[in-house]
mmCIF file of C-alpha atoms in Angstrom:
data_model
loop_
_atom_site.group_PDB
_atom_site.id
_atom_site.type_symbol
_atom_site.label_atom_id
_atom_site.label_comp_id
_atom_site.label_asym_id
_atom_site.label_seq_id
_atom_site.Cartn_x
_atom_site.Cartn_y
_atom_site.Cartn_z
ATOM 1 C CA MET A 47 68.601 12.068 30.590
ATOM 2 C CA THR A 48 67.008 13.938 33.459
ATOM 3 C CA GLU A 49 64.091 16.319 33.526
ATOM 4 C CA ALA A 50 66.386 19.123 34.676
ATOM 5 C CA TRP A 51 68.673 18.527 31.706
ATOM 6 C CA ILE A 52 65.715 18.626 29.318
ATOM 7 C CA LYS A 53 64.499 21.877 30.878
ATOM 8 C CA THR A 54 67.993 23.354 30.513
ATOM 9 C CA LEU A 55 68.095 22.431 26.816
ATOM 10 C CA HIS A 56 64.661 23.991 26.270
ATOM 11 C CA SER A 57 65.694 27.196 28.020
ATOM 12 C CA LEU A 58 68.846 27.433 25.895
ATOM 13 C CA ASP A 59 66.788 26.916 22.732
ATOM 14 C CA ASN A 60 64.252 29.526 23.858
ATOM 15 C CA HIS A 61 67.025 32.034 24.613
ATOM 16 C CA GLU A 62 68.607 31.476 21.205
ATOM 17 C CA VAL A 63 65.250 32.024 19.495
ATOM 18 C CA TYR A 64 64.728 35.190 21.563
ATOM 19 C CA LEU A 65 68.122 36.570 20.563
ATOM 20 C CA ASN A 66 67.582 35.680 16.905
ATOM 21 C CA CYS A 67 64.236 37.455 16.906
ATOM 22 C CA LYS A 68 65.590 40.442 18.809
ATOM 23 C CA ASN A 69 68.727 40.945 16.747
ATOM 24 C CA GLY A 70 67.879 39.337 13.430
ATOM 25 C CA HIS A 71 65.631 41.891 11.822
ATOM 26 C CA PRO A 72 66.003 45.422 10.529
ATOM 27 C CA PRO A 73 64.681 48.278 12.679
ATOM 28 C CA LEU A 74 61.305 49.737 11.751
ATOM 29 C CA THR A 75 61.266 52.917 9.714
ATOM 30 C CA GLU A 76 59.320 55.911 11.015
ATOM 31 C CA ALA A 77 56.464 55.139 8.599
ATOM 32 C CA GLU A 78 56.357 51.529 9.813
ATOM 33 C CA LYS A 79 56.380 52.686 13.446
ATOM 34 C CA ALA A 80 53.457 55.040 12.749
ATOM 35 C CA ALA A 81 51.533 52.248 11.025
ATOM 36 C CA LYS A 82 52.230 49.969 13.984
ATOM 37 C CA ARG A 83 50.973 52.557 16.494
ATOM 38 C CA GLN A 84 47.829 53.116 14.432
ATOM 39 C CA TRP A 85 47.155 49.392 14.156
ATOM 40 C CA GLU A 86 47.644 48.891 17.914
ATOM 41 C CA GLN A 87 45.164 51.700 18.623
ATOM 42 C CA GLU A 88 42.597 50.108 16.308
ATOM 43 C CA HIS A 89 43.197 46.603 17.737
ATOM 44 C CA GLU A 90 43.484 47.282 21.460
ATOM 45 C CA GLY A 91 44.935 44.418 23.458
ATOM 46 C CA GLU A 92 46.362 42.588 20.441
ATOM 47 C CA THR A 93 50.006 42.280 19.480
ATOM 48 C CA TYR A 94 51.222 43.775 16.228
ATOM 49 C CA GLY A 95 52.708 40.956 14.200
ATOM 50 C CA VAL A 96 55.917 41.441 12.314
ATOM 51 C CA GLY A 97 57.696 38.509 10.760
ATOM 52 C CA TRP A 98 61.088 38.521 9.163
ATOM 53 C CA ASN A 99 62.966 35.776 7.450
ATOM 54 C CA LEU A 100 66.114 37.490 6.317
ATOM 55 C CA SER A 101 67.703 34.379 4.830
ATOM 56 C CA LEU A 102 64.756 33.852 2.477
ATOM 57 C CA ASP A 103 64.407 37.579 1.798
ATOM 58 C CA HIS A 104 68.079 37.796 0.841
ATOM 59 C CA MET A 105 67.826 34.752 -1.444
ATOM 60 C CA VAL A 106 64.806 35.938 -3.401
ATOM 61 C CA THR A 107 65.020 39.724 -3.470
ATOM 62 C CA ASP A 108 65.153 41.015 -7.012
ATOM 63 C CA ASP A 109 66.851 44.208 -8.228
ATOM 64 C CA GLU A 110 63.762 46.324 -7.492
ATOM 65 C CA GLY A 111 63.556 45.047 -3.890
ATOM 66 C CA GLY A 112 60.534 42.806 -4.477
ATOM 67 C CA THR A 113 60.416 39.313 -3.108
ATOM 68 C CA ASP A 114 58.810 36.130 -4.399
ATOM 69 C CA LYS A 115 59.403 33.340 -1.917
ATOM 70 C CA SER A 116 57.171 30.845 -3.701
ATOM 71 C CA SER A 117 59.962 29.381 -5.814
ATOM 72 C CA VAL A 118 62.238 28.840 -2.808
ATOM 73 C CA LEU A 119 59.458 27.435 -0.653
ATOM 74 C CA LYS A 120 58.282 25.123 -3.430
ATOM 75 C CA SER A 121 61.748 23.666 -3.856
ATOM 76 C CA ALA A 122 62.053 23.189 -0.087
ATOM 77 C CA CYS A 123 58.814 21.200 0.164
ATOM 78 C CA TYR A 124 58.879 17.449 0.029
ATOM 79 C CA MET A 125 56.616 14.591 0.934
ATOM 80 C CA MET A 126 57.439 13.615 4.502
ATOM 81 C CA ASP A 127 56.445 9.982 4.034
ATOM 82 C CA GLU A 128 57.720 9.721 0.479
ATOM 83 C CA ASP A 129 59.794 6.548 0.645
ATOM 84 C CA VAL A 130 58.349 4.952 3.774
ATOM 85 C CA PRO A 131 57.668 1.237 3.428
ATOM 86 C CA ALA A 132 54.036 0.185 3.837
ATOM 87 C CA ASP A 133 54.714 -1.788 7.035
ATOM 88 C CA VAL A 134 56.381 1.224 8.676
ATOM 89 C CA GLN A 135 53.414 3.410 7.765
ATOM 90 C CA HIS A 136 51.054 0.732 9.114
ATOM 91 C CA LEU A 137 52.962 0.715 12.422
ATOM 92 C CA ARG A 138 52.775 4.516 12.587
ATOM 93 C CA ASP A 139 49.022 4.355 12.011
ATOM 94 C CA ILE A 140 48.626 1.776 14.779
ATOM 95 C CA VAL A 141 50.642 3.894 17.220
ATOM 96 C CA GLU A 142 48.454 6.919 16.417
ATOM 97 C CA THR A 143 45.365 4.977 17.542
ATOM 98 C CA MET A 144 46.802 4.112 20.982
ATOM 99 C CA THR A 145 45.907 6.102 24.073
ATOM 100 C CA GLU A 146 47.953 9.228 24.662
ATOM 101 C CA LYS A 147 49.894 7.670 27.554
ATOM 102 C CA GLN A 148 50.624 4.496 25.612
ATOM 103 C CA GLN A 149 51.916 6.579 22.687
ATOM 104 C CA LEU A 150 54.117 8.652 24.975
ATOM 105 C CA VAL A 151 55.623 5.654 26.770
ATOM 106 C CA TYR A 152 56.116 3.747 23.506
ATOM 107 C CA LYS A 153 57.797 6.672 21.754
ATOM 108 C CA LEU A 154 60.026 7.576 24.697
ATOM 109 C CA HIS A 155 61.132 4.009 25.368
ATOM 110 C CA VAL A 156 61.327 2.477 21.889
ATOM 111 C CA LEU A 157 62.148 5.441 19.668
ATOM 112 C CA GLU A 158 64.153 7.667 22.020
ATOM 113 C CA GLY A 159 65.712 5.067 24.335
ATOM 114 C CA TYR A 160 64.491 6.349 27.696
ATOM 115 C CA SER A 161 64.440 3.902 30.597
ATOM 116 C CA PHE A 162 61.213 3.187 32.462
ATOM 117 C CA THR A 163 62.663 5.070 35.448
ATOM 118 C CA GLU A 164 63.311 8.188 33.356
ATOM 119 C CA ILE A 165 59.868 7.997 31.786
ATOM 120 C CA ALA A 166 58.241 7.640 35.203
ATOM 121 C CA LYS A 167 60.025 10.785 36.414
ATOM 122 C CA LEU A 168 59.023 12.725 33.289
ATOM 123 C CA MET A 169 55.388 11.642 33.562
ATOM 124 C CA GLY A 170 55.217 12.018 37.337
ATOM 125 C CA THR A 171 54.054 8.442 37.853
ATOM 126 C CA SER A 172 55.387 5.105 39.105
ATOM 127 C CA ILE A 173 57.653 2.728 37.210
ATOM 128 C CA PRO A 174 55.060 -0.091 37.348
ATOM 129 C CA ASN A 175 52.487 2.279 35.836
ATOM 130 C CA VAL A 176 54.870 3.126 32.975
ATOM 131 C CA LYS A 177 55.566 -0.584 32.451
ATOM 132 C CA LYS A 178 51.800 -1.237 32.349
ATOM 133 C CA HIS A 179 51.323 1.379 29.600
ATOM 134 C CA TYR A 180 54.284 -0.036 27.682
ATOM 135 C CA ASP A 181 52.980 -3.611 27.916
ATOM 136 C CA LYS A 182 49.539 -2.484 26.723
ATOM 137 C CA ALA A 183 51.125 -0.604 23.813
ATOM 138 C CA ILE A 184 53.162 -3.639 22.725
ATOM 139 C CA LEU A 185 50.114 -5.900 23.015
ATOM 140 C CA PHE A 186 48.071 -3.403 20.993
ATOM 141 C CA ILE A 187 50.701 -3.428 18.252
ATOM 142 C CA LYS A 188 50.875 -7.246 18.219
ATOM 143 C CA ASN A 189 47.091 -7.541 17.987
ATOM 144 C CA ASN A 190 46.733 -4.958 15.204
ATOM 145 C CA PHE A 191 49.819 -5.465 13.057
#
């Protein structure tokens, strides 16, 4: 996986998000436009925030047009580490205490399968330097696990 490929994927994701935001919400009514103009005059230099989530709005809109997203959001919530074994959580905690570079190299190489060459290109450093951070990360895990 090359840096150029990663940048291409990010740009495609960003473009999709832009199009979804641009085309995925209803146009403002005249009253909403007036309220927006008034707010922008009162808060010079700030951006007027408007957020839409049409999928949630559609799911929870009642007959009168009111929305209560709490029930949908509550059912969507879950504990991220709910069924994680204790040793896996311990390893995660150890990794979180490593230096930032050791964490990055460890995660890219072990969890995502990048080669040391690819990691060196992404980090803008040498392969021996990446290998040094990896070796320190592995030693840190061995000493603290």
